[in-house]
Tab-separated table of C-alpha atoms in Angstrom:
chain	number	residue	atom	x	y	z
N	1	UNK	CA	-12.750	-19.412	-18.787
N	2	UNK	CA	-14.571	-21.904	-15.752
N	3	UNK	CA	-14.311	-24.857	-13.853
N	4	UNK	CA	-10.647	-24.735	-11.362
N	5	UNK	CA	-7.038	-24.324	-13.680
N	6	UNK	CA	-4.414	-26.155	-12.909
N	7	UNK	CA	-1.586	-24.674	-14.771
N	8	UNK	CA	-0.500	-20.951	-14.401
N	9	UNK	CA	-0.694	-21.280	-18.724
N	10	UNK	CA	-4.243	-21.519	-18.092
N	11	UNK	CA	-4.111	-17.686	-16.483
N	12	UNK	CA	-1.641	-15.770	-19.003
N	13	UNK	CA	-2.973	-13.206	-22.019
N	14	UNK	CA	-4.107	-14.211	-25.038
N	15	UNK	CA	-0.794	-11.704	-26.056
N	16	UNK	CA	2.757	-13.052	-24.979
N	17	UNK	CA	3.691	-9.166	-25.754
N	18	UNK	CA	2.598	-8.615	-22.756
N	19	UNK	CA	4.855	-7.149	-19.945
N	20	UNK	CA	3.175	-8.527	-16.278
N	21	UNK	CA	5.039	-8.144	-13.390
N	22	UNK	CA	4.262	-10.461	-10.812
N	23	UNK	CA	5.505	-12.690	-7.297
N	24	UNK	CA	6.444	-15.782	-6.990
N	25	UNK	CA	7.949	-17.616	-4.072
N	26	UNK	CA	11.150	-18.915	-4.851
N	27	UNK	CA	12.076	-22.719	-2.384
N	28	UNK	CA	15.044	-22.398	-2.468
N	29	UNK	CA	15.414	-18.763	-1.067
N	30	UNK	CA	12.483	-19.133	0.439
N	31	UNK	CA	11.773	-16.158	-0.481
N	32	UNK	CA	9.125	-14.064	-2.448
N	33	UNK	CA	10.797	-12.984	-5.522
N	34	UNK	CA	9.567	-10.075	-7.997
N	35	UNK	CA	9.684	-10.948	-11.581
N	36	UNK	CA	8.468	-10.066	-15.011
N	37	UNK	CA	7.037	-12.703	-17.752
N	38	UNK	CA	6.730	-12.448	-21.032
N	39	UNK	CA	5.175	-15.207	-22.626
N	40	UNK	CA	5.687	-18.775	-21.837
N	41	UNK	CA	9.318	-17.342	-19.927
N	42	UNK	CA	10.592	-15.557	-16.913
N	43	UNK	CA	12.951	-13.635	-15.181
N	44	UNK	CA	13.848	-12.446	-11.859
N	45	UNK	CA	13.963	-9.127	-10.537
N	46	UNK	CA	15.469	-9.752	-7.969
N	47	UNK	CA	18.344	-8.431	-8.694
N	48	UNK	CA	17.519	-4.859	-10.022
N	49	UNK	CA	14.157	-4.299	-7.020
N	50	UNK	CA	14.239	-6.524	-3.342
N	51	UNK	CA	10.044	-5.843	-3.924
N	52	UNK	CA	7.252	-5.065	-6.826
N	53	UNK	CA	6.715	-1.771	-4.778
N	54	UNK	CA	10.628	-0.646	-4.770
N	55	UNK	CA	10.622	-1.863	-8.668
N	56	UNK	CA	7.833	0.327	-9.496
N	57	UNK	CA	9.380	3.818	-7.329
N	58	UNK	CA	12.015	4.061	-10.101
N	59	UNK	CA	11.227	5.990	-12.340
N	60	UNK	CA	13.063	3.964	-15.061
N	61	UNK	CA	11.110	0.795	-13.781
N	62	UNK	CA	10.380	0.545	-17.989
N	63	UNK	CA	14.051	0.400	-18.866
N	64	UNK	CA	14.487	-2.123	-16.299
N	65	UNK	CA	12.783	-4.437	-17.776
N	66	UNK	CA	13.057	-4.070	-20.902
N	67	UNK	CA	16.918	-4.270	-20.645
N	68	UNK	CA	15.751	-7.561	-17.925
N	69	UNK	CA	13.716	-8.926	-20.932
N	70	UNK	CA	17.286	-9.017	-23.097
N	71	UNK	CA	18.965	-11.298	-21.647
N	72	UNK	CA	18.628	-15.197	-20.637
N	73	UNK	CA	15.166	-16.525	-18.718
N	74	UNK	CA	15.411	-17.399	-15.517
N	75	UNK	CA	12.750	-19.299	-15.610
N	76	UNK	CA	9.860	-20.906	-16.878
N	77	UNK	CA	5.800	-20.704	-16.161
N	78	UNK	CA	5.962	-24.049	-16.111
N	79	UNK	CA	8.392	-23.628	-13.486
N	80	UNK	CA	5.286	-22.170	-11.068
N	81	UNK	CA	2.994	-23.945	-9.321
N	82	UNK	CA	-0.604	-22.783	-8.006
N	83	UNK	CA	-1.559	-22.019	-4.626
N	84	UNK	CA	-2.527	-25.510	-2.835
N	85	UNK	CA	-0.629	-27.177	-6.425
N	86	UNK	CA	1.927	-30.418	-6.066
N	87	UNK	CA	4.961	-30.345	-4.183
N	88	UNK	CA	7.854	-29.826	-6.011
N	89	UNK	CA	7.778	-27.212	-7.970
N	90	UNK	CA	11.121	-25.027	-7.340
N	91	UNK	CA	7.631	-21.542	-7.464
N	92	UNK	CA	5.337	-20.892	-5.951
N	93	UNK	CA	2.145	-17.709	-7.685
N	94	UNK	CA	2.247	-14.853	-4.847
N	95	UNK	CA	-0.154	-12.623	-5.534
N	96	UNK	CA	1.780	-8.864	-8.000
N	97	UNK	CA	2.204	-6.787	-5.179
N	98	UNK	CA	3.387	-6.345	-1.715
N	99	UNK	CA	4.351	-3.292	0.155
N	100	UNK	CA	1.387	-1.586	-1.830
N	101	UNK	CA	-1.266	0.533	0.734
N	102	UNK	CA	-4.935	-2.276	-0.555
N	103	UNK	CA	-7.791	0.533	-1.550
N	104	UNK	CA	-10.707	0.682	-3.422
N	105	UNK	CA	-13.151	3.151	-4.874
N	106	UNK	CA	-17.033	2.335	-4.609
N	107	UNK	CA	-19.939	3.500	-6.760
N	108	UNK	CA	-18.482	4.360	-9.711
N	109	UNK	CA	-20.646	3.028	-11.623
N	110	UNK	CA	-24.975	4.632	-12.145
N	111	UNK	CA	-26.046	0.702	-11.927
N	112	UNK	CA	-23.683	-0.406	-8.565
N	113	UNK	CA	-24.855	3.170	-7.236
N	114	UNK	CA	-28.513	2.360	-7.738
N	115	UNK	CA	-27.376	-1.376	-5.874
N	116	UNK	CA	-26.290	0.705	-2.968
N	117	UNK	CA	-29.333	1.982	-1.876
N	118	UNK	CA	-31.139	-1.107	-2.924
N	119	UNK	CA	-29.407	-1.815	-0.232
N	120	UNK	CA	-29.459	0.291	2.279
N	121	UNK	CA	-33.614	0.550	1.358
N	122	UNK	CA	-33.516	-3.578	1.912
N	123	UNK	CA	-31.610	-3.469	4.857
N	124	UNK	CA	-29.667	-5.714	3.958
N	125	UNK	CA	-32.270	-8.014	2.848
N	126	UNK	CA	-32.328	-9.961	-0.142
N	127	UNK	CA	-35.638	-10.767	-0.028
N	128	UNK	CA	-37.045	-7.274	0.002
N	129	UNK	CA	-34.060	-6.166	-2.886
N	130	UNK	CA	-36.878	-7.245	-5.994
N	131	UNK	CA	-39.688	-5.392	-4.175
N	132	UNK	CA	-36.958	-1.837	-3.342
N	133	UNK	CA	-35.346	-2.474	-7.047
N	134	UNK	CA	-38.069	-2.262	-8.973
N	135	UNK	CA	-40.245	0.660	-7.412
N	136	UNK	CA	-36.229	2.420	-6.723
N	137	UNK	CA	-36.839	2.023	-10.666
N	138	UNK	CA	-40.266	3.647	-11.004
N	139	UNK	CA	-38.729	6.683	-8.732
N	140	UNK	CA	-35.666	6.818	-11.473
N	141	UNK	CA	-37.360	6.885	-14.253
N	142	UNK	CA	-34.061	8.298	-16.449
N	143	UNK	CA	-30.985	6.978	-17.805
N	144	UNK	CA	-28.117	6.779	-15.351
N	145	UNK	CA	-25.621	5.747	-17.950
N	146	UNK	CA	-25.071	9.188	-19.181
N	147	UNK	CA	-25.331	11.016	-15.624
N	148	UNK	CA	-22.326	12.386	-14.600
N	149	UNK	CA	-20.971	13.159	-11.021
N	150	UNK	CA	-20.743	16.772	-10.324
N	151	UNK	CA	-22.917	18.614	-13.123
N	152	UNK	CA	-25.470	20.358	-12.990
N	153	UNK	CA	-27.871	17.411	-14.174
N	154	UNK	CA	-25.867	15.044	-11.415
N	155	UNK	CA	-27.727	17.460	-9.171
N	156	UNK	CA	-30.504	17.907	-10.598
N	157	UNK	CA	-31.238	14.153	-10.597
N	158	UNK	CA	-29.742	14.185	-6.787
N	159	UNK	CA	-32.346	17.042	-5.939
N	160	UNK	CA	-35.177	15.208	-7.821
N	161	UNK	CA	-34.877	11.465	-6.139
N	162	UNK	CA	-34.202	13.267	-2.097
N	163	UNK	CA	-37.700	15.142	-2.650
N	164	UNK	CA	-39.728	11.311	-3.540
N	165	UNK	CA	-37.970	10.293	0.269
N	166	UNK	CA	-34.931	8.483	-1.995
N	167	UNK	CA	-31.634	10.031	-0.702
N	168	UNK	CA	-28.909	8.263	0.771
N	169	UNK	CA	-25.325	8.415	1.250
N	170	UNK	CA	-24.085	6.339	-2.017
N	171	UNK	CA	-26.378	9.324	-3.974
N	172	UNK	CA	-23.568	11.526	-2.754
N	173	UNK	CA	-20.878	9.554	-3.478
N	174	UNK	CA	-23.006	8.610	-6.638
N	175	UNK	CA	-23.216	11.880	-7.851
N	176	UNK	CA	-21.365	14.335	-6.010
N	177	UNK	CA	-17.926	15.741	-6.012
N	178	UNK	CA	-16.037	13.245	-4.078
N	179	UNK	CA	-16.060	9.358	-4.726
N	180	UNK	CA	-15.639	6.793	-2.172
N	181	UNK	CA	-12.114	5.699	-1.295
N	182	UNK	CA	-11.774	3.434	1.691
N	183	UNK	CA	-9.335	0.492	2.907
N	184	UNK	CA	-9.825	-3.113	1.519
N	185	UNK	CA	-7.607	-4.315	3.159
N	186	UNK	CA	-3.546	-4.415	5.132
N	187	UNK	CA	-0.790	-4.609	3.565
N	188	UNK	CA	0.078	-8.547	2.197
N	189	UNK	CA	-3.612	-9.477	3.384
N	190	UNK	CA	-4.372	-9.947	-0.265
N	191	UNK	CA	-4.839	-13.564	-2.619
N	192	UNK	CA	-3.639	-14.037	-5.174
N	193	UNK	CA	-5.048	-16.084	-8.647
N	194	UNK	CA	-5.365	-20.020	-8.183
N	195	UNK	CA	-6.690	-19.722	-4.617
N	196	UNK	CA	-9.007	-19.345	-1.920
N	197	UNK	CA	-11.074	-16.607	-1.509
N	198	UNK	CA	-13.020	-16.323	2.188
N	199	UNK	CA	-17.161	-15.486	2.730
N	200	UNK	CA	-17.763	-15.692	6.517
N	201	UNK	CA	-19.981	-16.690	8.051
N	202	UNK	CA	-22.757	-13.985	9.519
N	203	UNK	CA	-22.599	-13.214	5.898
N	204	UNK	CA	-25.694	-14.738	3.879
N	205	UNK	CA	-26.449	-12.537	1.177
N	206	UNK	CA	-22.087	-11.973	-0.277
N	207	UNK	CA	-21.741	-11.865	-3.982
N	208	UNK	CA	-18.329	-11.507	-6.698
N	209	UNK	CA	-17.046	-7.697	-7.253
N	210	UNK	CA	-14.960	-8.059	-10.863
N	211	UNK	CA	-12.723	-4.833	-11.386
N	212	UNK	CA	-9.743	-2.705	-12.366
N	213	UNK	CA	-6.895	-2.014	-10.155
N	214	UNK	CA	-5.099	0.255	-10.782
N	215	UNK	CA	-0.579	-0.646	-9.706
N	216	UNK	CA	0.071	3.528	-8.534
N	217	UNK	CA	3.491	4.918	-7.251
N	218	UNK	CA	4.439	6.663	-4.561
N	219	UNK	CA	4.088	9.690	-6.765
N	220	UNK	CA	0.562	9.474	-7.179
N	221	UNK	CA	1.496	7.870	-11.070
N	222	UNK	CA	-0.708	5.528	-12.542
N	223	UNK	CA	2.090	2.520	-13.798
N	224	UNK	CA	-0.234	0.041	-14.476
N	225	UNK	CA	-3.362	-2.635	-13.750
N	226	UNK	CA	-4.481	-5.663	-12.799
N	227	UNK	CA	-7.401	-7.389	-12.693
N	228	UNK	CA	-9.488	-8.094	-8.922
N	229	UNK	CA	-12.398	-9.311	-6.740
N	230	UNK	CA	-13.686	-6.768	-4.013
N	231	UNK	CA	-15.603	-9.629	-2.746
N	232	UNK	CA	-19.523	-8.137	-2.218
N	233	UNK	CA	-20.989	-8.682	1.864
N	234	UNK	CA	-23.777	-6.654	0.523
N	235	UNK	CA	-26.362	-7.625	3.799
N	236	UNK	CA	-23.367	-6.504	5.248
N	237	UNK	CA	-23.449	-2.924	4.311
N	238	UNK	CA	-26.891	-2.727	3.486
N	239	UNK	CA	-27.344	-3.059	7.367
N	240	UNK	CA	-25.603	0.304	7.662
N	241	UNK	CA	-22.349	1.961	5.628
N	242	UNK	CA	-21.083	2.013	8.716
N	243	UNK	CA	-20.267	-1.749	9.099
N	244	UNK	CA	-18.055	-1.131	5.412
N	245	UNK	CA	-14.507	-2.526	7.049
N	246	UNK	CA	-16.641	-5.409	8.534
N	247	UNK	CA	-18.736	-5.508	5.399
N	248	UNK	CA	-15.472	-5.456	3.216
N	249	UNK	CA	-12.356	-6.340	5.269
N	250	UNK	CA	-12.474	-9.826	6.337
N	251	UNK	CA	-9.732	-12.108	6.612
N	252	UNK	CA	-9.234	-13.817	2.051
N	253	UNK	CA	-11.515	-10.963	0.758
N	254	UNK	CA	-9.499	-9.312	-1.648
N	255	UNK	CA	-7.578	-11.293	-4.956
N	256	UNK	CA	-5.961	-9.846	-7.242
N	257	UNK	CA	-3.585	-11.095	-10.171
N	258	UNK	CA	-2.093	-12.822	-12.025
N	259	UNK	CA	-0.132	-9.994	-12.196
N	260	UNK	CA	0.400	-6.439	-13.367
N	261	UNK	CA	0.341	-5.545	-16.887
N	262	UNK	CA	2.679	-2.524	-17.124
N	263	UNK	CA	2.184	0.449	-19.783
N	264	UNK	CA	4.314	1.029	-22.631
N	265	UNK	CA	4.051	1.299	-25.741
N	266	UNK	CA	2.195	-2.787	-26.923
N	267	UNK	CA	-0.468	-1.056	-24.480
N	268	UNK	CA	-1.678	1.515	-22.957
N	269	UNK	CA	-3.239	3.194	-20.160
N	270	UNK	CA	-6.830	4.562	-22.653
N	271	UNK	CA	-6.139	1.132	-23.250
N	272	UNK	CA	-7.508	0.521	-19.839
N	273	UNK	CA	-9.858	2.548	-20.467
N	274	UNK	CA	-11.781	0.646	-23.191
N	275	UNK	CA	-11.105	-3.280	-22.205
N	276	UNK	CA	-14.062	-5.042	-21.140
N	277	UNK	CA	-13.986	-7.112	-17.895
N	278	UNK	CA	-16.255	-11.287	-18.162
N	279	UNK	CA	-17.100	-12.112	-15.318
N	280	UNK	CA	-18.189	-16.230	-14.957
N	281	UNK	CA	-19.372	-17.714	-11.870
N	282	UNK	CA	-19.294	-21.782	-11.744
N	283	UNK	CA	-21.387	-23.470	-8.395
N	284	UNK	CA	-20.133	-27.640	-7.440
N	285	UNK	CA	-23.605	-28.264	-8.609
N	286	UNK	CA	-23.170	-26.659	-12.205
N	287	UNK	CA	-24.998	-23.602	-11.658
N	288	UNK	CA	-23.035	-21.000	-14.519
N	289	UNK	CA	-23.657	-16.891	-13.288
N	290	UNK	CA	-22.032	-14.378	-16.434
N	291	UNK	CA	-21.221	-11.258	-16.266
N	292	UNK	CA	-19.418	-7.818	-17.162
N	293	UNK	CA	-17.818	-4.871	-15.828
N	294	UNK	CA	-17.338	-3.212	-18.864
N	295	UNK	CA	-14.666	-0.269	-17.225
N	296	UNK	CA	-15.152	2.315	-19.681
N	297	UNK	CA	-19.079	3.244	-18.109
N	298	UNK	CA	-17.214	4.886	-15.414
N	299	UNK	CA	-18.189	7.864	-14.297
N	300	UNK	CA	-15.007	8.765	-13.028
N	301	UNK	CA	-11.397	9.075	-14.881
N	302	UNK	CA	-8.729	6.474	-13.432
N	303	UNK	CA	-6.683	10.167	-12.362
N	304	UNK	CA	-10.160	11.166	-10.515
N	305	UNK	CA	-10.205	8.564	-8.391
N	306	UNK	CA	-6.555	8.234	-7.618
N	307	UNK	CA	-6.205	12.237	-6.773
N	308	UNK	CA	-9.295	12.126	-4.631
N	309	UNK	CA	-6.459	8.920	-2.603
N	310	UNK	CA	-3.219	10.060	-3.226
N	311	UNK	CA	-1.882	14.105	-2.529
N	312	UNK	CA	-1.022	17.075	-0.835
N	313	UNK	CA	-3.929	15.320	2.128
N	314	UNK	CA	-2.617	11.525	1.939
N	315	UNK	CA	0.210	9.665	0.562
N	316	UNK	CA	1.502	6.254	-0.237
N	317	UNK	CA	5.879	6.186	0.308
N	318	UNK	CA	5.387	2.319	-1.333
N	319	UNK	CA	2.396	3.198	-3.233
N	320	UNK	CA	-0.950	1.492	-3.720
N	321	UNK	CA	-3.022	-0.701	-5.913
N	322	UNK	CA	-6.578	0.922	-6.287
N	323	UNK	CA	-9.864	-0.994	-7.252
N	324	UNK	CA	-12.140	0.873	-9.802
N	325	UNK	CA	-15.569	-0.524	-8.890
N	326	UNK	CA	-17.823	-2.221	-10.595
N	327	UNK	CA	-20.557	-1.950	-13.275
N	328	UNK	CA	-21.964	-5.693	-12.032
N	329	UNK	CA	-24.315	-6.238	-9.827
N	330	UNK	CA	-26.284	-10.382	-10.200
N	331	UNK	CA	-29.916	-9.181	-9.956
N	332	UNK	CA	-31.029	-13.112	-10.473
N	333	UNK	CA	-32.210	-15.779	-7.815
N	334	UNK	CA	-30.118	-18.273	-7.437
N	335	UNK	CA	-32.083	-20.077	-5.300
N	336	UNK	CA	-35.703	-19.132	-3.882
N	337	UNK	CA	-37.401	-16.584	-6.128
N	338	UNK	CA	-36.909	-13.303	-4.348
N	339	UNK	CA	-33.671	-14.054	-2.641
N	340	UNK	CA	-31.737	-13.142	-5.616
N	341	UNK	CA	-28.104	-14.222	-5.604
N	342	UNK	CA	-25.721	-15.149	-3.165
N	343	UNK	CA	-21.954	-17.071	-2.705
N	344	UNK	CA	-22.324	-20.259	-2.988
N	345	UNK	CA	-19.461	-22.370	-1.099
N	346	UNK	CA	-17.260	-24.686	-3.766
N	347	UNK	CA	-18.117	-21.374	-6.227
N	348	UNK	CA	-14.969	-20.772	-9.336
N	349	UNK	CA	-15.015	-16.902	-9.899
N	350	UNK	CA	-13.341	-16.592	-13.188
N	351	UNK	CA	-12.958	-12.656	-13.687
N	352	UNK	CA	-10.587	-12.246	-16.493
N	353	UNK	CA	-9.718	-10.056	-20.142
N	354	UNK	CA	-8.242	-11.300	-23.339
N	355	UNK	CA	-4.959	-7.782	-22.235
N	356	UNK	CA	-4.928	-8.731	-19.235
N	357	UNK	CA	-5.051	-13.192	-18.203
N	358	UNK	CA	-7.526	-14.723	-15.510
N	359	UNK	CA	-8.630	-14.650	-11.742
N	360	UNK	CA	-9.461	-17.617	-10.591
N	361	UNK	CA	-10.321	-18.616	-6.908
N	362	UNK	CA	-12.410	-21.093	-5.805
N	363	UNK	CA	-14.942	-19.204	-2.157
N	364	UNK	CA	-14.896	-20.252	0.553
N	365	UNK	CA	-15.726	-20.402	3.411
N	366	UNK	CA	-13.777	-17.304	6.051
N	367	UNK	CA	-13.493	-18.850	9.268
N	368	UNK	CA	-12.438	-22.493	7.979
N	369	UNK	CA	-9.540	-22.137	5.808
N	370	UNK	CA	-5.715	-20.769	6.879
N	371	UNK	CA	-4.906	-18.248	9.604
N	372	UNK	CA	-3.214	-15.123	7.838
N	373	UNK	CA	0.337	-15.447	9.697
N	374	UNK	CA	2.588	-13.664	6.505
N	375	UNK	CA	3.286	-10.082	6.936
N	376	UNK	CA	5.314	-7.312	6.765
N	377	UNK	CA	8.093	-8.305	9.440
N	378	UNK	CA	7.489	-12.696	7.600
N	379	UNK	CA	8.141	-10.299	4.681
N	380	UNK	CA	11.535	-8.268	5.834
N	381	UNK	CA	12.755	-12.023	7.973
N	382	UNK	CA	12.580	-13.633	4.049
N	383	UNK	CA	13.992	-10.833	2.268
N	384	UNK	CA	17.377	-10.608	4.475
N	385	UNK	CA	18.482	-13.413	3.568
N	386	UNK	CA	21.098	-13.051	0.606
N	387	UNK	CA	19.912	-12.736	-3.015
N	388	UNK	CA	20.996	-16.162	-5.323
């Protein structure tokens, strides 16, 4: 997919039997409503759950969805406008999460681990990255794809790199016993498909990160998956890992959608493990970058990543979503030789999979986009209105 999308039907999965949960803003109620989408039909879930968080807190959420799908549909997907679309539509598409915490894992692929080390050793300078990348390739001299964290082979590789002066905190989380887990953004800060994503003016080296996102209930059960863009400021994080918050948590730096595909008989967690996520970046000048993220190449299982975030050490009473990391790290030069890839304003980023649909966003300057004003108090005010 390339170019700006104009309708929700353009971002749906190819299989019409997909059990999709999302959110829309109902202009009649003046409130967000959780919805079920199957094929081109849309059902309100407001009678069963006021929020998506409420829905997934129910142990019988799948039965609720199946029962809902047996009734007459409330709307069609053509009743849903994209964010910023023409007025008059009864519904507007929202990101498919509400009260869930937004968490993310990093350095979950060997390739991304190496890129983080390169960022660190080049001190966030894109012009030095190519030189460091070549030096790193010579130093590793091994096929990292088969190295699993917290194994004898991983420890031996870490020691060999450290002996050559290549020790890094990224090697610790990429090869050691514990993955990197961080808070990507505050509750309700994500944007959905069709909306703008932001790159701050203080970053000159940045890129999209196409990822599979796990939807996890308060008990730690993975109930479904969706697509995500963990917008990455490589120059900021490369200066210091302690600037992770500055690199990751900015207005419109988290995109999730279009819908959460719920696990059922037609789509299981094992199906999710085998997905390949495609990325296309289309510049306003016609520039095109393509890439992919192969989920099966994850160095840690979904369950291991969830256990690192949730357990006796940390609970999430409203559930959470968890970005699982990406294998994709663009290295080809976009403009100047040796400077690699970085976003330009107006880039259209399409992250897609045939079974999950497409997450499509346009890159703008963060500081020039509308400020984030809709928070938890706003949600509670909207939900206090009578259900229609």
